[in-house]
mmCIF file of N, CA, C and O in Angstrom:
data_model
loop_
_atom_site.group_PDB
_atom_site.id
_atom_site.type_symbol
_atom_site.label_atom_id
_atom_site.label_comp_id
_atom_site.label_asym_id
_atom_site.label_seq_id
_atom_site.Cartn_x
_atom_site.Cartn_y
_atom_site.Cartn_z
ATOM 1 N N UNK A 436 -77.453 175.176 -53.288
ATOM 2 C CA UNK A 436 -77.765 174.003 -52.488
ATOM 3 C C UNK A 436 -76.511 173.135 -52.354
ATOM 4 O O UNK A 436 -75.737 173.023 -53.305
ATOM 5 N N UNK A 437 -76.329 172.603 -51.342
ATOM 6 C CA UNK A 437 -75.134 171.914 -51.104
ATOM 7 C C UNK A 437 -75.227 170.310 -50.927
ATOM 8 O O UNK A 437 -75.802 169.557 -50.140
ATOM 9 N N UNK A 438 -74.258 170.136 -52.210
ATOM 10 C CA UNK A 438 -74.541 168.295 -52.186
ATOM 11 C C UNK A 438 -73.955 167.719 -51.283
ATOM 12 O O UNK A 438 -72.975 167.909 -50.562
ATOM 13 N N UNK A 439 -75.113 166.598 -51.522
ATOM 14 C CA UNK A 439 -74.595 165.612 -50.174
ATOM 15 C C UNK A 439 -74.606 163.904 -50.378
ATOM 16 O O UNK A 439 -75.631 163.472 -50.907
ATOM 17 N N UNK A 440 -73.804 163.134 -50.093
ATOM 18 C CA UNK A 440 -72.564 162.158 -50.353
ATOM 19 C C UNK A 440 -72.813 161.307 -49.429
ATOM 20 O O UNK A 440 -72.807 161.846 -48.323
ATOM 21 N N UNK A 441 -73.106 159.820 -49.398
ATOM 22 C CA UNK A 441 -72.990 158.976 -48.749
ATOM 23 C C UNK A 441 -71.243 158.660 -48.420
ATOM 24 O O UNK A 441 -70.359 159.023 -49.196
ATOM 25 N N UNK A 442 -70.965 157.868 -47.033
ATOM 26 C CA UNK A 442 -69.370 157.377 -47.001
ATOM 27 C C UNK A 442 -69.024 156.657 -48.424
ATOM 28 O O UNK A 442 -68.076 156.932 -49.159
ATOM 29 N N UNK A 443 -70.070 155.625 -48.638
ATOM 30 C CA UNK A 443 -69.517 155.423 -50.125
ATOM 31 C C UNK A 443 -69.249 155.762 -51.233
ATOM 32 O O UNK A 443 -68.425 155.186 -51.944
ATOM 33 N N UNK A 444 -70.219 157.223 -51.701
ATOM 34 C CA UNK A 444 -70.030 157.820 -52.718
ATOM 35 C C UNK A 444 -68.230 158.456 -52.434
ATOM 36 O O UNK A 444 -67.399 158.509 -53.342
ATOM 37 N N UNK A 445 -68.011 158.800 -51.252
ATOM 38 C CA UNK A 445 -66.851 159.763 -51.371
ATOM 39 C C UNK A 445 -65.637 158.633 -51.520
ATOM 40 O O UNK A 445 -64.576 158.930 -52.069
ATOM 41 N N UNK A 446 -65.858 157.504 -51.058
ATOM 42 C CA UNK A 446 -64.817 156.491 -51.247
ATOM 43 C C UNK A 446 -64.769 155.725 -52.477
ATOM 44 O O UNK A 446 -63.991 154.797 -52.699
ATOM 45 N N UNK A 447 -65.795 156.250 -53.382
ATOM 46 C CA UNK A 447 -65.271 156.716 -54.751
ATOM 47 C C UNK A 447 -64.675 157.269 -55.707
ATOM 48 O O UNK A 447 -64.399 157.019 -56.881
ATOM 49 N N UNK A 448 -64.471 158.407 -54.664
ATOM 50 C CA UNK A 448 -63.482 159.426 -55.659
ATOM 51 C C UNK A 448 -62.143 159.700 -54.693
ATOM 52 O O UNK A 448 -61.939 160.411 -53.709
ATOM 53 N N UNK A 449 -61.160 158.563 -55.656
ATOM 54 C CA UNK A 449 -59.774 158.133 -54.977
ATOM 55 C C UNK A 449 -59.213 158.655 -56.031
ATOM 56 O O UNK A 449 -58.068 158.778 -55.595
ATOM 57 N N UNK A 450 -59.159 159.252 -57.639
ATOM 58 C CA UNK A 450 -58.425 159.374 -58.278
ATOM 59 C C UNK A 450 -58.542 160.770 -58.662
ATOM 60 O O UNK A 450 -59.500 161.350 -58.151
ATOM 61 N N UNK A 451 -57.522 161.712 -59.734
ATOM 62 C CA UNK A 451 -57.198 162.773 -59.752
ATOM 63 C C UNK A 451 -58.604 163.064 -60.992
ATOM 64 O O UNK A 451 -59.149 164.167 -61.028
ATOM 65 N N UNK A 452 -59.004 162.011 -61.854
ATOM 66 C CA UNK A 452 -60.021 162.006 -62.874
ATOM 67 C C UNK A 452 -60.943 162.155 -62.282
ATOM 68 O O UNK A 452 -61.598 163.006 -62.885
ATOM 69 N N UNK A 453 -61.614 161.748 -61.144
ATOM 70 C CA UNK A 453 -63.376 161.812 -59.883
ATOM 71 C C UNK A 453 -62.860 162.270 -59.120
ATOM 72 O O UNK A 453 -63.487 162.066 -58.081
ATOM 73 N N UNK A 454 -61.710 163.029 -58.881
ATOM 74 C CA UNK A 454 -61.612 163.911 -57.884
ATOM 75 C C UNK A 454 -61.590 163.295 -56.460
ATOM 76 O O UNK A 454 -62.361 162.377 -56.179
ATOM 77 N N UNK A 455 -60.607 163.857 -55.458
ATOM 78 C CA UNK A 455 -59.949 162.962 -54.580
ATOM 79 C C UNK A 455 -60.638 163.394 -53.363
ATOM 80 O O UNK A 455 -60.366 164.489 -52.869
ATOM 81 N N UNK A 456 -61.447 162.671 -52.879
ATOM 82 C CA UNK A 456 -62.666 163.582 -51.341
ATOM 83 C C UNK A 456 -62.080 163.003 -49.875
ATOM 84 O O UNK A 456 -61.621 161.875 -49.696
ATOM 85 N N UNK A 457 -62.151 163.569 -49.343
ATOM 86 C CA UNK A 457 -62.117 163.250 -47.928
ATOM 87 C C UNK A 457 -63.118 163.676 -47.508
ATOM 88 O O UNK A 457 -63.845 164.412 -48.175
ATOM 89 N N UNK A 458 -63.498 163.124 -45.728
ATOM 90 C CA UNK A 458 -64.571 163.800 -45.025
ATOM 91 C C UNK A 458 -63.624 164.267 -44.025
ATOM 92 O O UNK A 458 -62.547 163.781 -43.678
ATOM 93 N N UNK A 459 -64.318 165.436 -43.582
ATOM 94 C CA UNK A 459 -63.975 166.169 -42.132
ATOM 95 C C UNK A 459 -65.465 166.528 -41.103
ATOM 96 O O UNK A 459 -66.539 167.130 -41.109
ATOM 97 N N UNK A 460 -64.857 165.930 -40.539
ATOM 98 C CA UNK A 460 -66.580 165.955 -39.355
ATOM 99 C C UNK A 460 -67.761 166.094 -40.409
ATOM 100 O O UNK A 460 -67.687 165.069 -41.087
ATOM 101 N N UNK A 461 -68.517 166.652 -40.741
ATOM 102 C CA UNK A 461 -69.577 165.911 -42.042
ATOM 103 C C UNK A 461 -69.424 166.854 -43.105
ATOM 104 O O UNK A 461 -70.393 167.108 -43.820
ATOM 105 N N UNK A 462 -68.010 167.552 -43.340
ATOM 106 C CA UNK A 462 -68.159 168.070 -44.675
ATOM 107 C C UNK A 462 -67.281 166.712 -45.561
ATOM 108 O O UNK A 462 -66.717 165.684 -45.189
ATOM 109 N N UNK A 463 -67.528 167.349 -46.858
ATOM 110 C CA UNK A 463 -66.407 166.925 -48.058
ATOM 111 C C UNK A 463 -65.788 167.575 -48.563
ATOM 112 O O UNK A 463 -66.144 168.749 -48.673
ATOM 113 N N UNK A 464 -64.639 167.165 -49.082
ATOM 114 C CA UNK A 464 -63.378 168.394 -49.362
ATOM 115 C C UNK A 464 -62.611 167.766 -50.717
ATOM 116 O O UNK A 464 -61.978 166.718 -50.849
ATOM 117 N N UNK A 465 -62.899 168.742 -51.586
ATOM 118 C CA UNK A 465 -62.118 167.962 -53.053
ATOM 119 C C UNK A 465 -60.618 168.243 -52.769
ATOM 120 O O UNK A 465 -60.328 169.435 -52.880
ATOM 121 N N UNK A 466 -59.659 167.463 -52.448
ATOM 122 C CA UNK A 466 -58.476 167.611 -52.188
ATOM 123 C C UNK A 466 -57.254 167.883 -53.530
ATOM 124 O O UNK A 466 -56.160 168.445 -53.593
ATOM 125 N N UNK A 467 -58.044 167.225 -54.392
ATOM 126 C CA UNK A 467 -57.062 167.058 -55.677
ATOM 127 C C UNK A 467 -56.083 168.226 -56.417
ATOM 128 O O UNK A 467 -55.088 168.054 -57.120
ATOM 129 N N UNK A 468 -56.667 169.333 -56.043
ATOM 130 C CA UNK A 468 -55.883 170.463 -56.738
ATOM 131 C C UNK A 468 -54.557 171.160 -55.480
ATOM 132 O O UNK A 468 -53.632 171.957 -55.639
ATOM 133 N N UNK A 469 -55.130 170.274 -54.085
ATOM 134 C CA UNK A 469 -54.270 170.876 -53.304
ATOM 135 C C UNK A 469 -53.334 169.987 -52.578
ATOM 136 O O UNK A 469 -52.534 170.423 -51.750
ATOM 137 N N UNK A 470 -53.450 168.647 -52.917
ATOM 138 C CA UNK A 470 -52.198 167.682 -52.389
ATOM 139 C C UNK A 470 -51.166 168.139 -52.280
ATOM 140 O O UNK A 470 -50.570 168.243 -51.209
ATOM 141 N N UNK A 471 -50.615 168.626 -53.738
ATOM 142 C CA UNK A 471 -49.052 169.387 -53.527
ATOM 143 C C UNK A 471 -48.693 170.367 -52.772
ATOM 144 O O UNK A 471 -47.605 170.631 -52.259
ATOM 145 N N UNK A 472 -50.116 171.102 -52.731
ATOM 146 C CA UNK A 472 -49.727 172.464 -51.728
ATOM 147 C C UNK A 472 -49.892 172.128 -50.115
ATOM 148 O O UNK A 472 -50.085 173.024 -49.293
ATOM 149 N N UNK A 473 -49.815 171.021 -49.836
ATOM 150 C CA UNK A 473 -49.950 170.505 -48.259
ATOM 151 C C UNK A 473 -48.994 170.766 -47.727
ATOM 152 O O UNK A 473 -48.129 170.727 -48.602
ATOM 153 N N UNK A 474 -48.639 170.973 -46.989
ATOM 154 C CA UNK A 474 -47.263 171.773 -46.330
ATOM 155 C C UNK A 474 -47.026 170.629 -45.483
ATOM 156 O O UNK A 474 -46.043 171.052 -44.873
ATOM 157 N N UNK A 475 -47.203 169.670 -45.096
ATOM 158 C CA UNK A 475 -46.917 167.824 -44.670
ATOM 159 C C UNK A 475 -46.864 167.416 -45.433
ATOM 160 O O UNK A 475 -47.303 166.269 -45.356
ATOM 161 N N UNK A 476 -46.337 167.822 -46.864
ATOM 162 C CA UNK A 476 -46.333 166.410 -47.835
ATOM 163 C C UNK A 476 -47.752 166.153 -48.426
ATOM 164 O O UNK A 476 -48.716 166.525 -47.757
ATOM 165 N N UNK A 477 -48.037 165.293 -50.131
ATOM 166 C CA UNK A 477 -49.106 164.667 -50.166
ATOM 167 C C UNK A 477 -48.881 163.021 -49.797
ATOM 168 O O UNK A 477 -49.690 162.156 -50.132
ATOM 169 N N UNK A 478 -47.971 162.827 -49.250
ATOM 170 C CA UNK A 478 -48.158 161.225 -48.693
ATOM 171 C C UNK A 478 -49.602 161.282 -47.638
ATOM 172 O O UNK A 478 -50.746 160.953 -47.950
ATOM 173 N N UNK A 479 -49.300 161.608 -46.826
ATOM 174 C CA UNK A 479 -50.011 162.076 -45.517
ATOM 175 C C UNK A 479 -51.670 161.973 -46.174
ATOM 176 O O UNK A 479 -52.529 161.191 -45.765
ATOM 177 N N UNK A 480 -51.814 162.830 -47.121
ATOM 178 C CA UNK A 480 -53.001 163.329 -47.829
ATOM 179 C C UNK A 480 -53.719 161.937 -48.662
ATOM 180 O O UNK A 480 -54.909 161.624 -48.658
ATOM 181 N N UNK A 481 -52.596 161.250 -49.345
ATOM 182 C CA UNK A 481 -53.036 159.709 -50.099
ATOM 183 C C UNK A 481 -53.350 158.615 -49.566
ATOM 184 O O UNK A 481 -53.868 157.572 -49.967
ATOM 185 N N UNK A 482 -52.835 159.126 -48.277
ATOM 186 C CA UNK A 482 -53.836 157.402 -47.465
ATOM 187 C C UNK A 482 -54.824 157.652 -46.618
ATOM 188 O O UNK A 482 -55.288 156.734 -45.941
ATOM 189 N N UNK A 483 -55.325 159.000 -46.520
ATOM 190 C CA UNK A 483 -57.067 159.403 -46.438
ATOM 191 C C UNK A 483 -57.884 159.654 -47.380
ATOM 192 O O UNK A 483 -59.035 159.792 -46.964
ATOM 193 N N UNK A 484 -57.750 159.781 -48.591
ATOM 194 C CA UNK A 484 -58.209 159.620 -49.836
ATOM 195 C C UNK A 484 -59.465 158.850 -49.847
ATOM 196 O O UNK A 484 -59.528 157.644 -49.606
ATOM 197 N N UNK A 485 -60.500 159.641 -50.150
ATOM 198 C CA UNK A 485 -61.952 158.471 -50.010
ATOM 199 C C UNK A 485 -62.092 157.859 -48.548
ATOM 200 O O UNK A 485 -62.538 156.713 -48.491
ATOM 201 N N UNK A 486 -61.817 158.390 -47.564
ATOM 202 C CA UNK A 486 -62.254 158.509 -46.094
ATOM 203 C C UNK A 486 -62.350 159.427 -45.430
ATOM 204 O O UNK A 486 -62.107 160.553 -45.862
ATOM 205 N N UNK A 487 -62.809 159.144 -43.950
ATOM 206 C CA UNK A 487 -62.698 160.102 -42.991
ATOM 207 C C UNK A 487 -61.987 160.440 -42.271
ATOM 208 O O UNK A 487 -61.836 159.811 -41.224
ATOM 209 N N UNK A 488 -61.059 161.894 -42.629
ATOM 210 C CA UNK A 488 -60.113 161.949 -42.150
ATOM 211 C C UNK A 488 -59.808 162.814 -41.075
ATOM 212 O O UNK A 488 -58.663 163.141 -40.766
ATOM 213 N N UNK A 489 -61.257 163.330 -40.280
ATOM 214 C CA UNK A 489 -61.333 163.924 -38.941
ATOM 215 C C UNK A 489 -60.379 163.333 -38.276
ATOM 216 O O UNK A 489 -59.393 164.070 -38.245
ATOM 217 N N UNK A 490 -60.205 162.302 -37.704
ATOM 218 C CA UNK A 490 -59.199 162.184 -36.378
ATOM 219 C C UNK A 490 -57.802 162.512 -36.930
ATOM 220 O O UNK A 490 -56.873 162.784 -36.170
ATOM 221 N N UNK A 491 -57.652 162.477 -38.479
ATOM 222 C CA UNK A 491 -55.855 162.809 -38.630
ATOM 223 C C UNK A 491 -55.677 164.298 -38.715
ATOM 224 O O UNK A 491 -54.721 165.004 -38.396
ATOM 225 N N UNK A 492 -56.991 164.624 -39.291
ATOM 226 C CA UNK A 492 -56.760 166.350 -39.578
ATOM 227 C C UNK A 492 -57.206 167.121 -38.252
ATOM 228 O O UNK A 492 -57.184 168.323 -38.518
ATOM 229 N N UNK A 493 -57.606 166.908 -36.922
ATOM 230 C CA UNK A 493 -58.261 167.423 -35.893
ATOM 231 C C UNK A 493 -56.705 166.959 -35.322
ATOM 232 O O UNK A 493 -56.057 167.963 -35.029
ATOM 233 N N UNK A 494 -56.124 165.969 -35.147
ATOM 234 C CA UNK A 494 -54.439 165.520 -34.489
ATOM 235 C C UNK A 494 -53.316 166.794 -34.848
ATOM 236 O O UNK A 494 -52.481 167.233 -34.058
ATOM 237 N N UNK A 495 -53.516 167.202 -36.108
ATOM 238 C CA UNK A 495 -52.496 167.999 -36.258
ATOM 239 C C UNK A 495 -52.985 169.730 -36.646
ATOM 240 O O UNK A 495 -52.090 170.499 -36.995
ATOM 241 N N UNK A 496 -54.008 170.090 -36.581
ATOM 242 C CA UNK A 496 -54.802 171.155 -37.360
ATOM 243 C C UNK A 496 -55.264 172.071 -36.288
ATOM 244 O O UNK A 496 -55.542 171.634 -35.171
ATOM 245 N N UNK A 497 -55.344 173.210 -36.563
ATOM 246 C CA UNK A 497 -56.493 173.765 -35.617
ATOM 247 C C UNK A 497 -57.871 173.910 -36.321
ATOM 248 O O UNK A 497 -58.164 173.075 -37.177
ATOM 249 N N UNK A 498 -58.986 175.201 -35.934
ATOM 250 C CA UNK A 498 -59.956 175.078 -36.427
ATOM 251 C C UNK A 498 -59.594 176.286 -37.588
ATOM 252 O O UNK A 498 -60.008 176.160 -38.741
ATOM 253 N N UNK A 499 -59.022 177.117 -37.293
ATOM 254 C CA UNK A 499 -58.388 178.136 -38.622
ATOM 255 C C UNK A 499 -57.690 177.452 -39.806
ATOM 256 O O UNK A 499 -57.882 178.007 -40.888
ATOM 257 N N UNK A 500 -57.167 176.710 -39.811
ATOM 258 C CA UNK A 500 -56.516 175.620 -40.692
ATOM 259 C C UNK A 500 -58.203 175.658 -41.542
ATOM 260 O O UNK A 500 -58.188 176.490 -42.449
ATOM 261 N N UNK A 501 -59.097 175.182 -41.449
ATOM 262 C CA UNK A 501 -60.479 174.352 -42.185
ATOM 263 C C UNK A 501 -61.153 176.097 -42.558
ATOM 264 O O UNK A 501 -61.796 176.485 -43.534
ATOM 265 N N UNK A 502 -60.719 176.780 -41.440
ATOM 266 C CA UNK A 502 -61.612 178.214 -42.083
ATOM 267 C C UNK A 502 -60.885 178.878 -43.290
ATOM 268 O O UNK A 502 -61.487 179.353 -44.252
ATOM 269 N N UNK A 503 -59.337 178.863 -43.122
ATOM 270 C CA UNK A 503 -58.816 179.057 -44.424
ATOM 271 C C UNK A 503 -58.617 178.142 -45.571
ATOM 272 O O UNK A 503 -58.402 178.683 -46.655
ATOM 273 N N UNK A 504 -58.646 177.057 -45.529
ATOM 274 C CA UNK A 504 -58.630 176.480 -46.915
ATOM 275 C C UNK A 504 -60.283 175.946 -46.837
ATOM 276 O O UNK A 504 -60.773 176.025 -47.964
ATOM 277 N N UNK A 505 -61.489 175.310 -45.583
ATOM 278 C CA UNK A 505 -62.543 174.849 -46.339
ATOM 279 C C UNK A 505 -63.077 175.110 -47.504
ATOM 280 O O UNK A 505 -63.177 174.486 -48.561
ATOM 281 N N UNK A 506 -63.531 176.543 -46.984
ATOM 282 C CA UNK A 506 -64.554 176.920 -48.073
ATOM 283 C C UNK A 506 -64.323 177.057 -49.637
ATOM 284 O O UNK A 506 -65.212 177.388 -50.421
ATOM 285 N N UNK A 507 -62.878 176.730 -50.025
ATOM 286 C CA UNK A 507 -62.356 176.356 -51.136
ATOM 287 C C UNK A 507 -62.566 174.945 -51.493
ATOM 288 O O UNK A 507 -63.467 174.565 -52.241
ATOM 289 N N UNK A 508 -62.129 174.562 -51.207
ATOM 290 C CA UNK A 508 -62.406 172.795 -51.221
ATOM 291 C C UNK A 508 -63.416 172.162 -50.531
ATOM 292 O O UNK A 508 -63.338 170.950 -50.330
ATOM 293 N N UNK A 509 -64.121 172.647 -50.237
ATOM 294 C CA UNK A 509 -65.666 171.929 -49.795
ATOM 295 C C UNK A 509 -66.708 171.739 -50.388
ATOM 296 O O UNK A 509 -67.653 172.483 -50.125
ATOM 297 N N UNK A 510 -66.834 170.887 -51.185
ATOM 298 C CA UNK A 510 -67.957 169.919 -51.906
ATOM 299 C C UNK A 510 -68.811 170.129 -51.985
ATOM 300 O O UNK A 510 -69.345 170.703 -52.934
ATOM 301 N N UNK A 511 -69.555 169.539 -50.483
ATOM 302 C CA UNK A 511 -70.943 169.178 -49.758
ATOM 303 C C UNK A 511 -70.341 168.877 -48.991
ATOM 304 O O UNK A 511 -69.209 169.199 -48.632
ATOM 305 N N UNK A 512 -71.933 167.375 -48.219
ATOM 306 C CA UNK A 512 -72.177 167.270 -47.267
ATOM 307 C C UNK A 512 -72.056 165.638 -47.086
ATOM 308 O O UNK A 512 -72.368 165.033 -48.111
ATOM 309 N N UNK A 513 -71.655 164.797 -45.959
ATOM 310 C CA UNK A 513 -72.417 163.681 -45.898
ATOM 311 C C UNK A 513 -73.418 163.463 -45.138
ATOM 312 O O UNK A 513 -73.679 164.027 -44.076
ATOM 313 N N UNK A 514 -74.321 162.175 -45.975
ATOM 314 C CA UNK A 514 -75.466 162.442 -45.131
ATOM 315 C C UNK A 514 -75.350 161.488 -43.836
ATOM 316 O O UNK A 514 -75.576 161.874 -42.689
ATOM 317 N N UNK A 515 -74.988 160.269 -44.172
ATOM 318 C CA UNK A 515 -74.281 159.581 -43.156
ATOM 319 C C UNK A 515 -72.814 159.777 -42.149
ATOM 320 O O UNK A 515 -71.652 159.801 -42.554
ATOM 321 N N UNK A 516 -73.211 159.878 -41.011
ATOM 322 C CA UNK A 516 -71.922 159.905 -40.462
ATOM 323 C C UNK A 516 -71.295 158.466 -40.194
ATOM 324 O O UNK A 516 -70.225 158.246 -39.627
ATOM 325 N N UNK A 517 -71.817 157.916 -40.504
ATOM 326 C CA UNK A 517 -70.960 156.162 -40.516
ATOM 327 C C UNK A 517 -69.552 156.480 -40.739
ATOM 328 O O UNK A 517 -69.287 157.388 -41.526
ATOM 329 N N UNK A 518 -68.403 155.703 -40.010
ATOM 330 C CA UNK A 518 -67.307 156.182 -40.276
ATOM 331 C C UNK A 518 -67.127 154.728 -41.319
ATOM 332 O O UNK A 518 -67.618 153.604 -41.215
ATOM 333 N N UNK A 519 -66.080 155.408 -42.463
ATOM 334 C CA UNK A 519 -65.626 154.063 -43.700
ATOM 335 C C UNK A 519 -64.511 153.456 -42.700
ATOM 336 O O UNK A 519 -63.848 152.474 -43.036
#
């Protein structure tokens, strides 16, 4: 079963200890083990941290980009699409 995360729950987990989430269109993605391996840098990666970071990752990404790394780093779900 796949959990699922209010915008606020995920803008909870900003640190490397609760694990660092972003949203992408309504998944969640534990980012924390892969900041370093971002091939842009983890700057880029630390100031979407606990948001939604569809419009930065859809700007530079295709949809193969999310098919090869999602299903590694994908959480859940949110249930709200409210953007933070």
């Amino acid at each position: 079963m796949t959990k699922t995360f209010t915008p606020a729950e995920v803008a909870n987990h900003k640190t490397p200890e609760d694990g660092q989430y972003i949203i992408i269109d309504s998944g969640v993605y534990d980012i924390t083990n892969f900041i370093d391996e971002h091939p842009g840098g983890s700057r880029i990666l630390k100031r979407v941290i606990g948001k939604d970071a569809s419009k930065q990752f859809w700007k530079y990404h295709s949809e193969n980009v999310l098919k090869k790394y999602g299903e590694r780093l994908k959480v859940g779900e949110v249930k709200d699409a409210a953007k933070l």
